[in-house]
Amino acid sequence: MYEGVVQDLIDELGQLPGIGPKSAQRIAFHLLQADGADVQRLITALAEVKEKVAFCTMCGNIAQATLCRICADPRRDGQAICVVEEPKDVVAIERTGEFRGRYHVLGGAISPMDGIGPEQLRVAELMSRLASGEVVEIILATDPNIEGEATAAYLARQLKPFGLRVTRLASGLPVGGDLEYADEVTLGRAFEGRRLIDA
Amino acid sequence: MYVRHLSLIDFRSYPSAEVPLGPGVTTLVGLNGQGKTNVAEAIGYLATLGSHRVATDAPLVRFGAEQAIVRGAVVREGRESLVEIEINPGRANRARLGRSPVSRPREVLGQVRSVLFAPEDLALVKGDPASRRRLLDDLLVQRQPRWAGVRSDYDRIVKQRSALLKSAAPVLRRGGRGRRVPDGIPEGEARESALHTLHVWDGHLAGLGGQLLYARLRLLRDLRGHLEHAYAELSGGAGEVGAAYRASVGEALAARIAAGEVPEIEELSGGLTAALGAAQAQEIERGQCLVGPHRDDVLLTLGGLPAKGYASHGESWSLALGLKLAAYELLRTDLGTDPVLILDDVFAELDAGRRERLAGLIADGEQVIITAAVPEDVPDSLAGQRFSVTKGAIELVVDDE
């Protein structure tokens, strides 16, 4: 145990995900020795993230205004919406640069065990976005696990009356990987989703 | 295949043990509570990543120790490989293949294959349906590791669906309109939404459940012949044995399945969907998942009568043993190599005739490991190396003759 305030800092850091007691201690001592201005910048960043960051009223992504950067961008294609579970998924898909439409962040997946049903997710908000008739395609990009698949199936059913093109991301082999290292389930899925090759 | 050498560190009663094994019959002899079964259990663990005695890993680690290690040198068609599993109760277990760690312990499944018969297996005949389902499912995984994934996904679906049935039961049961549930959604809408969510889980359950059911039925079809043969051999031809699958689907389909037919996956999934529809009111009433392979059973019969309740202790024992021997024969023909056959404390419960006939059945196995409290219980025809187990020490017995 260290002197009061140092131990407080270590305890607080230890609460963060992915940081154990040893790492917390290292970070605490790093901060103690760091330049005053550096620490001040960190303090400001922490305070501002709570103050300024809100959630986009349209898609539920992290935003600094009422709309997030993507929803506010007029160059994005308003005809396609990609539905994801978490804001981190938006970042992951943005990194691909493949998708030029907009997003919808559900805030999780259907999981009755954790008390999460469609009402706890931003499903109603998704439906209201479709009212304008601009959207023609919905891409369901929930995680490829039991809960993500259930969420996708639920949404597909809810979306049916709208007569949109509803697609689901493909599952299969990782690019650049070796076939021999794929687990049986992934390989099985890849077999199911195989496609004709043009020659 | 055979396990050439087994090393244990802090596994059960052993602080450390080195057991040189070999092909053919090996007998472990010792008084009760000396640690014979622990050796059998360790080999079983290498093959299945689970114990036949306990559901959790904690009791496998020696009292006071943090982790246990089971390591086996396995010889298969002349090639030796090393499999190591580190058992960390409460944390993720780790496994190594050769000298390199694998990302998930599941990847070592299939390196060692074994069929283990232990006194607990009497539950296959006398116990509840869960033990018979487990026999089929474990065997599926041994034949094709992919089923481990399907099975755990299916279990998760059942858990999620049951949670939904429980939590949504108040809304689903009443179904009245106009009133408001606490979070301000009109009740009719809440009910509608809960039904939609339930429908999604129904689809998942029927889809994966159909696959699991199909796999089990095919397995049972393949197993039946071996079971008839093994039981007839053991019992000296007394009584005809039967194994009929009882599926929780509609009556007509269930009757065809019980008669031994194996319908296609689509039909089975369809049957499950229909059964789910029919049982919906009851499921909502009870807040439980009442339809699916997790509720199924295998009806074992001897001479046309249900074994459970009608068969004597000796008959039940022989039938349970017959099931395991059938599994052994199936894996043998399937894999092209003999799994390790482990018979834990089996001979004491059999009469002299059955002992001899059992010995005849298993004598040609590539590796057979037998434990016994009384050496005289093991027929002489099963010669081979013999170890004595005393207070956690395992020593080779050398005959003076």
Coordinates of C-alpha atoms in Angstrom, one line a residue:
Chain A
M1 CA 0.0 0.0 0.0
Y2 CA 1.1 3.5 -0.8
E3 CA 0.4 6.9 0.8
G4 CA -3.3 7.9 0.6
V5 CA -3.5 9.8 -2.7
V6 CA -1.2 7.6 -4.7
Q7 CA -3.1 4.5 -3.6
D8 CA -6.4 6.3 -4.6
L9 CA -5.0 6.9 -8.0
I10 CA -3.8 3.3 -8.4
D11 CA -7.3 2.1 -7.3
E12 CA -9.1 4.3 -9.7
L13 CA -6.8 3.3 -12.6
G14 CA -7.3 -0.3 -11.6
Q15 CA -11.0 0.0 -12.3
L16 CA -10.4 0.6 -16.0
P17 CA -10.9 -2.3 -18.4
G18 CA -7.7 -4.2 -19.3
I19 CA -5.7 -2.7 -16.5
G20 CA -4.6 -4.9 -13.6
P21 CA -3.0 -3.8 -10.3
K22 CA 0.6 -3.9 -11.8
S23 CA -0.3 -1.8 -14.8
A24 CA -2.2 0.6 -12.6
Q25 CA 0.8 1.1 -10.4
R26 CA 3.1 1.7 -13.4
I27 CA 0.7 4.3 -14.9
A28 CA 0.4 6.0 -11.5
F29 CA 4.1 6.4 -11.1
H30 CA 4.5 7.5 -14.7
L31 CA 2.0 10.3 -14.0
L32 CA 3.8 11.2 -10.8
Q33 CA 7.0 11.8 -12.7
A34 CA 5.4 13.3 -15.8
D35 CA 5.6 17.0 -16.8
G36 CA 2.9 19.1 -15.1
A37 CA 1.6 20.3 -18.5
D38 CA 1.2 16.7 -19.8
V39 CA -0.8 15.7 -16.8
Q40 CA -3.0 18.8 -17.2
R41 CA -3.8 17.9 -20.8
L42 CA -4.9 14.5 -19.6
I43 CA -7.1 16.0 -17.0
T44 CA -8.7 18.3 -19.5
A45 CA -9.3 15.5 -21.9
L46 CA -10.9 13.4 -19.2
A47 CA -13.2 16.3 -18.1
E48 CA -14.1 17.2 -21.7
V49 CA -15.0 13.7 -22.7
K50 CA -17.7 13.6 -20.1
E51 CA -18.8 17.2 -20.7
K52 CA -18.8 17.5 -24.5
V53 CA -19.4 14.0 -25.8
A54 CA -23.0 13.1 -26.4
F55 CA -24.7 10.5 -28.5
C56 CA -25.9 11.3 -32.0
T57 CA -29.7 11.8 -31.9
M58 CA -29.9 10.2 -35.4
C59 CA -27.7 7.1 -35.2
G60 CA -26.6 6.7 -31.6
N61 CA -22.9 7.0 -32.4
I62 CA -20.6 9.1 -30.3
A63 CA -21.0 12.8 -31.3
Q64 CA -19.9 16.2 -30.2
A65 CA -23.0 18.0 -31.5
T66 CA -26.6 16.8 -31.9
L67 CA -25.5 14.8 -35.0
C68 CA -22.3 12.8 -35.3
R69 CA -19.7 13.5 -37.9
I70 CA -21.1 10.9 -40.2
C71 CA -24.7 11.8 -40.0
A72 CA -23.9 15.5 -40.5
D73 CA -21.8 14.8 -43.6
P74 CA -23.9 15.6 -46.7
R75 CA -21.6 13.6 -48.9
R76 CA -22.6 10.3 -47.2
D77 CA -25.1 8.1 -49.1
G78 CA -28.4 8.4 -47.3
Q79 CA -29.8 5.3 -49.1
A80 CA -27.9 2.7 -47.1
I81 CA -27.8 2.2 -43.3
C82 CA -25.4 -0.2 -41.7
V83 CA -26.7 -1.4 -38.3
V84 CA -24.0 -2.2 -35.7
E85 CA -24.0 -3.0 -32.0
E86 CA -21.5 -0.5 -30.6
P87 CA -19.8 2.7 -31.6
K88 CA -16.5 0.8 -31.8
D89 CA -18.0 -1.2 -34.7
V90 CA -18.6 2.0 -36.6
V91 CA -14.9 2.8 -36.3
A92 CA -14.0 -0.7 -37.5
I93 CA -16.1 -0.4 -40.6
E94 CA -15.0 3.2 -41.3
R95 CA -11.4 1.9 -41.4
T96 CA -12.3 -0.3 -44.4
G97 CA -13.3 2.8 -46.4
E98 CA -15.8 0.5 -48.2
F99 CA -19.0 1.9 -46.9
R100 CA -20.2 5.3 -47.8
G101 CA -23.7 5.2 -46.3
R102 CA -24.7 6.0 -42.7
Y103 CA -24.8 4.0 -39.5
H104 CA -27.2 3.0 -36.8
V105 CA -25.8 2.0 -33.4
L106 CA -28.1 -0.3 -31.5
G107 CA -26.2 -0.1 -28.2
G108 CA -25.9 -3.9 -27.8
A109 CA -27.6 -7.1 -28.9
I110 CA -30.7 -9.0 -27.8
S111 CA -29.7 -11.1 -24.8
P112 CA -32.6 -12.1 -22.5
M113 CA -30.0 -13.4 -20.0
D114 CA -28.8 -9.9 -19.4
G115 CA -32.3 -8.5 -19.5
I116 CA -31.7 -6.9 -22.9
G117 CA -34.7 -7.0 -25.3
P118 CA -35.5 -4.9 -28.4
E119 CA -36.9 -2.2 -26.1
Q120 CA -33.5 -1.7 -24.5
L121 CA -31.9 -1.3 -27.9
R122 CA -32.3 1.6 -30.3
V123 CA -34.7 -0.4 -32.6
A124 CA -37.6 2.1 -32.5
E125 CA -35.2 4.9 -33.6
L126 CA -34.1 2.8 -36.5
M127 CA -37.7 2.3 -37.7
S128 CA -38.4 6.0 -37.5
R129 CA -35.4 6.7 -39.7
L130 CA -37.1 4.7 -42.4
A131 CA -40.2 6.8 -42.6
S132 CA -38.8 9.3 -45.0
G133 CA -38.5 6.6 -47.7
E134 CA -34.9 7.6 -48.6
V135 CA -33.3 4.4 -47.3
V136 CA -33.3 1.5 -49.7
E137 CA -30.8 -0.9 -48.1
I138 CA -30.1 -2.0 -44.6
I139 CA -26.9 -3.9 -43.8
L140 CA -27.1 -5.9 -40.6
A141 CA -23.5 -5.9 -39.2
T142 CA -24.2 -7.3 -35.7
D143 CA -21.6 -9.7 -34.3
P144 CA -21.6 -13.2 -35.7
N145 CA -22.4 -14.9 -32.4
I146 CA -25.7 -16.2 -31.0
E147 CA -26.9 -12.9 -29.7
G148 CA -25.8 -10.9 -32.8
E149 CA -27.5 -13.5 -35.1
A150 CA -30.7 -13.3 -33.0
T151 CA -30.6 -9.5 -33.2
A152 CA -30.1 -9.7 -37.0
A153 CA -33.0 -12.2 -37.3
Y154 CA -35.2 -10.0 -35.2
L155 CA -34.4 -6.9 -37.2
A156 CA -34.8 -8.7 -40.6
R157 CA -38.3 -9.7 -39.5
Q158 CA -39.2 -6.2 -38.3
L159 CA -37.9 -4.7 -41.5
K160 CA -39.8 -7.0 -43.9
P161 CA -42.9 -4.8 -44.2
F162 CA -40.7 -1.9 -45.4
G163 CA -39.8 -3.8 -48.6
L164 CA -36.1 -2.8 -48.3
R165 CA -33.0 -4.7 -49.4
V166 CA -31.8 -6.3 -46.2
T167 CA -28.4 -7.8 -46.2
R168 CA -26.2 -9.5 -43.6
L169 CA -22.4 -9.4 -43.6
A170 CA -20.8 -12.6 -44.8
S171 CA -19.0 -14.9 -42.4
G172 CA -16.0 -16.9 -43.5
L173 CA -12.3 -17.1 -43.7
P174 CA -10.0 -14.3 -42.7
V175 CA -8.1 -12.7 -45.6
G176 CA -4.5 -13.6 -45.7
G177 CA -5.0 -16.4 -43.2
D178 CA -4.2 -20.0 -43.6
L179 CA -7.1 -22.5 -44.2
E180 CA -5.5 -24.9 -41.7
Y181 CA -5.7 -22.4 -38.9
A182 CA -9.4 -21.7 -39.2
D183 CA -11.6 -23.3 -36.6
E184 CA -14.3 -25.8 -37.6
V185 CA -17.2 -23.4 -37.2
T186 CA -15.7 -20.7 -39.3
L187 CA -14.7 -23.1 -41.9
G188 CA -18.1 -24.7 -41.9
R189 CA -19.7 -21.2 -42.4
A190 CA -17.3 -20.5 -45.2
F191 CA -18.4 -23.7 -46.9
E192 CA -22.0 -22.7 -46.5
G193 CA -21.4 -19.3 -48.0
R194 CA -19.2 -20.4 -50.9
R195 CA -19.9 -18.8 -54.2
L196 CA -19.4 -19.5 -57.9
I197 CA -16.2 -18.3 -59.5
D198 CA -16.3 -16.7 -62.9
A199 CA -13.8 -18.0 -65.4
Chain B
M1 CA -3.4 -45.2 -30.4
Y2 CA -2.0 -45.5 -27.0
V3 CA -0.7 -43.3 -24.2
R4 CA 3.0 -44.1 -23.8
H5 CA 3.6 -42.0 -20.8
L6 CA 1.4 -40.0 -18.4
S7 CA 2.6 -37.2 -16.2
L8 CA 0.5 -35.6 -13.4
I9 CA 1.3 -32.6 -11.4
D10 CA -1.0 -31.6 -8.6
F11 CA -3.8 -33.6 -10.2
R12 CA -6.3 -35.0 -7.6
S13 CA -4.2 -36.8 -4.9
Y14 CA -0.9 -36.7 -6.8
P15 CA 1.6 -34.0 -6.1
S16 CA 3.5 -35.5 -9.0
A17 CA 3.4 -38.8 -10.8
E18 CA 5.1 -40.4 -13.8
V19 CA 3.3 -43.4 -15.2
P20 CA 5.0 -45.3 -18.0
L21 CA 2.2 -47.0 -19.9
G22 CA 2.3 -49.1 -23.0
P23 CA 0.2 -50.8 -25.6
G24 CA -1.9 -53.8 -24.5
V25 CA -3.6 -54.3 -21.2
T26 CA -2.4 -52.4 -18.1
T27 CA -4.0 -53.1 -14.8
L28 CA -3.9 -50.7 -11.8
V29 CA -4.5 -52.5 -8.6
G30 CA -4.9 -50.9 -5.2
L31 CA -7.1 -50.5 -2.2
N32 CA -10.0 -48.1 -2.2
G33 CA -9.1 -44.4 -2.1
Q34 CA -5.5 -44.9 -3.2
G35 CA -5.8 -43.0 -6.5
K36 CA -6.4 -45.7 -9.2
T37 CA -9.4 -43.9 -10.7
N38 CA -7.5 -40.6 -10.7
V39 CA -5.2 -42.0 -13.3
A40 CA -8.2 -43.2 -15.4
E41 CA -9.8 -39.8 -15.0
A42 CA -6.6 -38.0 -16.1
I43 CA -6.5 -39.9 -19.4
G44 CA -10.2 -39.2 -19.9
Y45 CA -9.5 -35.5 -19.3
L46 CA -6.9 -35.5 -22.1
A47 CA -9.5 -36.9 -24.4
T48 CA -12.6 -34.9 -23.5
L49 CA -11.3 -31.8 -21.5
G50 CA -13.7 -32.9 -18.8
S51 CA -14.0 -35.3 -15.9
H52 CA -16.4 -38.2 -15.8
R53 CA -16.8 -37.7 -12.1
V54 CA -17.3 -34.0 -11.5
A55 CA -18.8 -31.2 -13.6
T56 CA -16.3 -28.5 -12.5
D57 CA -12.5 -28.5 -12.6
A58 CA -11.9 -27.3 -9.1
P59 CA -11.9 -30.8 -7.4
L60 CA -9.3 -32.0 -10.0
V61 CA -6.6 -29.8 -8.5
R62 CA -4.9 -31.2 -5.5
F63 CA -6.1 -29.5 -2.3
G64 CA -4.0 -26.4 -1.6
A65 CA -2.4 -26.3 -5.1
E66 CA -3.2 -23.5 -7.7
Q67 CA -3.3 -25.5 -10.8
A68 CA -3.0 -29.1 -12.1
I69 CA -1.1 -30.3 -15.1
V70 CA -1.9 -33.4 -17.1
R71 CA 0.6 -34.4 -19.8
G72 CA 0.4 -37.4 -22.1
A73 CA 2.8 -38.7 -24.7
V74 CA 0.5 -40.3 -27.3
V75 CA 1.5 -42.7 -30.0
R76 CA -0.6 -42.9 -33.0
E77 CA 0.4 -45.1 -36.0
G78 CA 3.9 -45.0 -34.8
R79 CA 4.1 -41.3 -34.4
E80 CA 4.4 -39.7 -30.9
S81 CA 3.0 -36.4 -29.9
L82 CA 2.8 -34.6 -26.6
V83 CA -0.4 -33.2 -25.2
E84 CA -0.5 -31.0 -22.1
I85 CA -3.3 -29.4 -20.3
E86 CA -3.0 -27.0 -17.5
I87 CA -6.1 -26.9 -15.4
N88 CA -6.8 -23.5 -13.8
P89 CA -10.0 -23.5 -11.8
G90 CA -11.8 -20.2 -12.1
R91 CA -9.6 -19.1 -15.0
A92 CA -9.1 -20.3 -18.5
N93 CA -7.4 -23.6 -18.9
R94 CA -4.4 -23.7 -21.2
A95 CA -3.2 -26.4 -23.5
R96 CA 0.0 -27.3 -25.4
L97 CA 0.6 -29.5 -28.4
G98 CA 4.1 -30.7 -28.7
R99 CA 6.0 -27.8 -27.2
S100 CA 3.9 -24.9 -28.5
P101 CA 0.8 -23.5 -26.8
V102 CA -2.5 -23.6 -28.7
S103 CA -4.9 -20.6 -28.6
R104 CA -7.8 -22.6 -27.3
P105 CA -7.7 -25.9 -25.3
R106 CA -10.4 -27.2 -27.6
E107 CA -7.8 -27.5 -30.3
V108 CA -6.2 -30.5 -28.6
L109 CA -9.4 -32.5 -28.8
G110 CA -9.0 -35.5 -30.9
Q111 CA -5.3 -35.9 -30.1
V112 CA -6.2 -38.5 -27.5
R113 CA -9.4 -40.5 -27.9
S114 CA -10.7 -42.6 -25.2
V115 CA -13.7 -44.5 -24.1
L116 CA -14.1 -44.7 -20.4
F117 CA -16.4 -46.9 -18.4
A118 CA -16.8 -46.2 -14.7
P119 CA -19.3 -47.1 -12.0
E120 CA -20.9 -43.7 -12.6
D121 CA -22.0 -44.9 -16.0
L122 CA -24.7 -47.0 -14.4
A123 CA -26.6 -43.7 -14.6
L124 CA -26.8 -44.4 -18.4
V125 CA -29.4 -47.0 -17.6
K126 CA -30.8 -46.0 -14.2
G127 CA -30.3 -42.3 -14.2
D128 CA -32.1 -39.4 -15.8
P129 CA -32.2 -38.6 -19.6
A130 CA -29.4 -36.1 -19.3
S131 CA -26.8 -38.8 -18.9
R132 CA -28.0 -40.6 -22.1
R133 CA -28.0 -37.3 -24.0
R134 CA -24.5 -36.6 -22.8
L135 CA -23.3 -40.1 -24.0
L136 CA -24.6 -39.3 -27.5
D137 CA -23.3 -35.7 -27.6
D138 CA -19.8 -36.6 -26.2
L139 CA -19.5 -39.3 -28.9
L140 CA -20.6 -36.8 -31.6
V141 CA -17.7 -34.5 -30.5
Q142 CA -15.3 -37.4 -30.4
R143 CA -16.2 -38.3 -34.0
Q144 CA -16.3 -34.7 -35.3
P145 CA -15.0 -31.9 -33.1
R146 CA -17.2 -29.4 -34.9
W147 CA -20.1 -30.6 -32.7
A148 CA -18.5 -29.1 -29.6
G149 CA -19.3 -25.7 -31.2
V150 CA -22.8 -26.6 -32.3
R151 CA -23.6 -28.1 -28.9
S152 CA -22.4 -25.0 -26.9
D153 CA -24.2 -22.7 -29.3
Y154 CA -27.4 -24.7 -28.8
D155 CA -27.0 -24.6 -25.0
R156 CA -26.6 -20.9 -25.2
I157 CA -29.8 -20.6 -27.3
V158 CA -31.7 -22.6 -24.8
K159 CA -30.4 -20.5 -21.9
Q160 CA -31.3 -17.2 -23.7
R161 CA -34.7 -18.5 -24.7
S162 CA -35.5 -19.8 -21.2
A163 CA -34.4 -16.4 -19.8
L164 CA -36.8 -14.7 -22.2
L165 CA -39.7 -17.0 -21.3
K166 CA -39.1 -16.3 -17.6
S167 CA -38.7 -12.5 -17.9
A168 CA -41.4 -12.0 -20.5
A169 CA -43.8 -14.4 -18.9
P170 CA -45.9 -11.7 -17.0
V171 CA -46.4 -9.7 -20.3
L172 CA -47.0 -12.8 -22.4
R173 CA -49.5 -14.4 -20.1
R174 CA -51.8 -11.5 -19.6
G175 CA -52.0 -10.2 -23.1
G176 CA -54.6 -7.7 -22.1
R177 CA -54.8 -4.3 -23.9
G178 CA -54.8 -0.8 -22.7
R179 CA -52.9 -1.2 -19.5
R180 CA -49.4 0.0 -19.2
V181 CA -46.3 -1.9 -18.1
P182 CA -43.9 0.1 -15.8
D183 CA -41.7 1.6 -18.5
G184 CA -44.6 3.2 -20.2
I185 CA -45.1 1.0 -23.3
P186 CA -48.7 -0.1 -23.9
E187 CA -49.1 -3.7 -22.8
G188 CA -50.4 -4.9 -26.1
E189 CA -47.3 -3.6 -27.9
A190 CA -45.0 -5.1 -25.2
R191 CA -46.6 -8.4 -25.7
E192 CA -46.3 -8.2 -29.5
S193 CA -42.7 -7.3 -29.2
A194 CA -42.0 -10.1 -26.7
L195 CA -43.6 -12.6 -29.1
H196 CA -41.5 -11.3 -32.0
T197 CA -38.3 -11.8 -29.9
L198 CA -39.5 -15.3 -28.9
H199 CA -40.1 -16.1 -32.5
V200 CA -36.4 -15.2 -33.3
W201 CA -35.2 -17.6 -30.6
D202 CA -37.6 -20.3 -31.9
G203 CA -36.0 -20.0 -35.3
H204 CA -32.5 -20.4 -33.8
L205 CA -33.6 -23.3 -31.6
A206 CA -35.3 -25.1 -34.5
G207 CA -32.4 -24.5 -36.9
L208 CA -29.5 -25.6 -34.7
G209 CA -31.8 -28.1 -32.8
G210 CA -32.6 -29.8 -36.1
Q211 CA -28.9 -30.2 -36.8
L212 CA -28.2 -31.7 -33.4
L213 CA -31.1 -34.0 -33.6
Y214 CA -30.1 -35.2 -37.0
A215 CA -26.6 -35.9 -35.8
R216 CA -27.8 -37.8 -32.8
L217 CA -30.2 -39.9 -34.8
R218 CA -27.5 -40.9 -37.3
L219 CA -25.2 -41.7 -34.4
L220 CA -27.7 -43.8 -32.7
R221 CA -28.4 -45.7 -35.9
D222 CA -24.7 -46.4 -36.3
L223 CA -24.4 -47.4 -32.6
R224 CA -27.3 -49.8 -32.5
G225 CA -25.7 -52.7 -34.2
H226 CA -22.6 -52.5 -32.0
L227 CA -24.8 -52.3 -28.9
E228 CA -26.7 -55.4 -29.9
H229 CA -23.5 -57.3 -30.6
A230 CA -21.7 -56.1 -27.4
Y231 CA -24.7 -56.9 -25.1
A232 CA -25.2 -60.3 -26.7
E233 CA -21.6 -61.1 -26.2
L234 CA -21.5 -59.9 -22.6
S235 CA -24.7 -61.6 -21.5
G236 CA -24.1 -64.8 -23.4
G237 CA -27.0 -64.2 -25.6
A238 CA -29.6 -63.4 -23.0
G239 CA -32.3 -60.8 -23.8
E240 CA -32.6 -58.6 -26.8
V241 CA -31.5 -55.0 -26.4
G242 CA -33.2 -52.0 -27.9
A243 CA -32.5 -48.2 -28.0
A244 CA -35.2 -45.9 -29.3
Y245 CA -34.8 -42.2 -29.5
R246 CA -37.6 -40.1 -28.0
A247 CA -37.8 -36.7 -29.6
S248 CA -39.8 -33.8 -28.4
V249 CA -41.5 -33.3 -31.8
G250 CA -45.0 -34.0 -33.0
E251 CA -46.4 -37.5 -32.5
A252 CA -46.2 -38.8 -36.1
L253 CA -42.6 -37.7 -36.6
A254 CA -41.6 -38.8 -33.1
A255 CA -43.1 -42.3 -33.9
R256 CA -41.0 -42.6 -37.1
I257 CA -37.9 -41.5 -35.2
A258 CA -38.6 -44.0 -32.4
A259 CA -38.8 -46.7 -35.0
G260 CA -35.3 -45.9 -36.1
E261 CA -35.9 -43.7 -39.1
V262 CA -33.5 -40.7 -39.7
P263 CA -35.5 -37.9 -41.4
E264 CA -33.6 -35.0 -43.1
I265 CA -32.5 -32.0 -41.2
E266 CA -35.1 -29.7 -42.8
E267 CA -37.9 -32.0 -41.7
L268 CA -36.5 -32.2 -38.2
S269 CA -36.2 -28.4 -38.0
G270 CA -39.7 -28.1 -39.3
G271 CA -40.9 -30.7 -36.7
L272 CA -39.3 -28.6 -34.0
T273 CA -40.9 -25.4 -35.2
A274 CA -44.3 -27.1 -35.2
A275 CA -43.7 -28.5 -31.7
L276 CA -42.6 -25.1 -30.5
G277 CA -45.8 -23.6 -31.8
A278 CA -47.9 -26.2 -30.2
A279 CA -46.2 -25.9 -26.8
Q280 CA -46.0 -22.1 -26.8
A281 CA -48.9 -21.6 -24.3
Q282 CA -47.5 -24.2 -22.0
E283 CA -43.9 -22.8 -22.3
I284 CA -45.1 -19.3 -21.4
E285 CA -47.2 -20.7 -18.5
R286 CA -44.2 -22.5 -17.0
G287 CA -41.5 -20.1 -18.1
Q288 CA -39.4 -23.0 -19.4
C289 CA -38.0 -24.2 -22.7
L290 CA -40.0 -27.5 -23.2
V291 CA -39.2 -28.5 -26.8
G292 CA -35.9 -29.4 -28.3
P293 CA -33.0 -31.9 -28.2
H294 CA -32.2 -30.8 -24.7
R295 CA -35.4 -32.5 -23.5
D296 CA -35.0 -35.7 -25.5
D297 CA -34.2 -39.2 -24.2
V298 CA -33.1 -42.6 -25.4
L299 CA -35.4 -45.5 -24.3
L300 CA -33.3 -48.5 -23.5
T301 CA -35.1 -51.9 -23.5
L302 CA -34.1 -55.4 -22.6
G303 CA -36.4 -58.1 -24.0
G304 CA -38.9 -55.5 -24.9
L305 CA -39.2 -54.0 -21.3
P306 CA -37.7 -50.7 -20.3
A307 CA -34.4 -51.3 -18.7
K308 CA -34.9 -48.5 -16.2
G309 CA -37.0 -50.1 -13.5
Y310 CA -37.2 -53.6 -14.9
A311 CA -33.6 -54.7 -15.4
S312 CA -31.6 -56.2 -12.5
H313 CA -28.5 -54.6 -11.2
G314 CA -26.2 -57.0 -13.1
E315 CA -28.2 -56.5 -16.3
S316 CA -28.2 -52.7 -15.9
W317 CA -24.4 -52.9 -15.4
S318 CA -24.0 -55.0 -18.5
L319 CA -26.2 -52.8 -20.5
A320 CA -24.3 -49.6 -19.5
L321 CA -21.0 -51.4 -20.2
G322 CA -22.5 -52.6 -23.6
L323 CA -23.2 -48.9 -24.5
K324 CA -19.6 -48.0 -23.8
L325 CA -18.3 -50.9 -25.7
A326 CA -20.5 -50.1 -28.6
A327 CA -19.1 -46.5 -28.5
Y328 CA -15.6 -48.1 -28.5
E329 CA -16.3 -50.3 -31.5
L330 CA -17.9 -47.3 -33.4
L331 CA -14.9 -45.0 -32.8
R332 CA -12.6 -47.9 -33.7
T333 CA -14.2 -48.5 -37.1
D334 CA -14.7 -44.8 -37.7
L335 CA -11.3 -43.4 -36.8
G336 CA -9.2 -46.3 -38.2
T337 CA -7.3 -46.3 -34.9
D338 CA -8.3 -47.8 -31.6
P339 CA -9.2 -45.3 -28.9
V340 CA -7.8 -45.9 -25.4
L341 CA -10.3 -48.1 -23.5
I342 CA -10.5 -47.4 -19.8
L343 CA -12.4 -49.7 -17.5
D344 CA -12.6 -48.3 -14.1
D345 CA -13.7 -50.8 -11.4
V346 CA -15.8 -52.8 -13.8
F347 CA -15.0 -56.5 -13.0
A348 CA -16.1 -56.5 -9.4
E349 CA -19.8 -56.2 -10.4
L350 CA -19.8 -59.0 -13.0
D351 CA -20.3 -62.7 -12.5
A352 CA -17.5 -65.1 -13.6
G353 CA -19.0 -65.8 -17.0
R354 CA -19.5 -62.2 -17.9
R355 CA -15.9 -61.4 -16.7
E356 CA -14.5 -63.9 -19.0
R357 CA -16.6 -62.8 -22.0
L358 CA -15.7 -59.2 -21.3
A359 CA -12.1 -60.1 -21.3
G360 CA -12.5 -61.8 -24.6
L361 CA -14.2 -58.7 -26.1
I362 CA -11.5 -56.3 -25.2
A363 CA -8.3 -58.3 -25.3
D364 CA -7.4 -57.2 -28.8
G365 CA -7.7 -53.4 -28.0
E366 CA -4.6 -51.4 -28.8
Q367 CA -4.5 -50.1 -25.2
V368 CA -6.8 -51.1 -22.4
I369 CA -6.4 -49.7 -18.9
I370 CA -8.2 -51.5 -16.1
T371 CA -8.5 -50.6 -12.4
A372 CA -9.4 -53.0 -9.7
A373 CA -9.4 -53.2 -6.0
V374 CA -9.1 -57.0 -5.9
P375 CA -6.6 -58.3 -8.4
E376 CA -8.4 -61.7 -8.5
D377 CA -11.4 -60.0 -10.1
V378 CA -9.5 -59.5 -13.3
P379 CA -9.5 -62.7 -15.4
D380 CA -6.1 -64.2 -16.0
S381 CA -6.6 -64.1 -19.7
L382 CA -6.0 -60.3 -19.4
A383 CA -2.3 -60.5 -18.7
G384 CA -0.2 -57.4 -19.2
Q385 CA 1.7 -55.0 -17.0
R386 CA 0.4 -54.4 -13.6
F387 CA 0.8 -51.4 -11.3
S388 CA 0.1 -51.2 -7.7
V389 CA -1.3 -47.9 -6.4
T390 CA -0.7 -47.1 -2.8
K391 CA -1.3 -43.6 -1.3
G392 CA -0.6 -41.8 -4.5
A393 CA 2.5 -43.8 -5.4
I394 CA 2.3 -45.9 -8.6
E395 CA 4.7 -48.8 -8.9
L396 CA 5.2 -51.5 -11.5
V397 CA 4.5 -55.0 -10.1
V398 CA 7.2 -57.4 -11.3
D399 CA 6.1 -61.1 -11.1
D400 CA 8.7 -63.3 -9.4
E401 CA 7.8 -66.3 -11.4

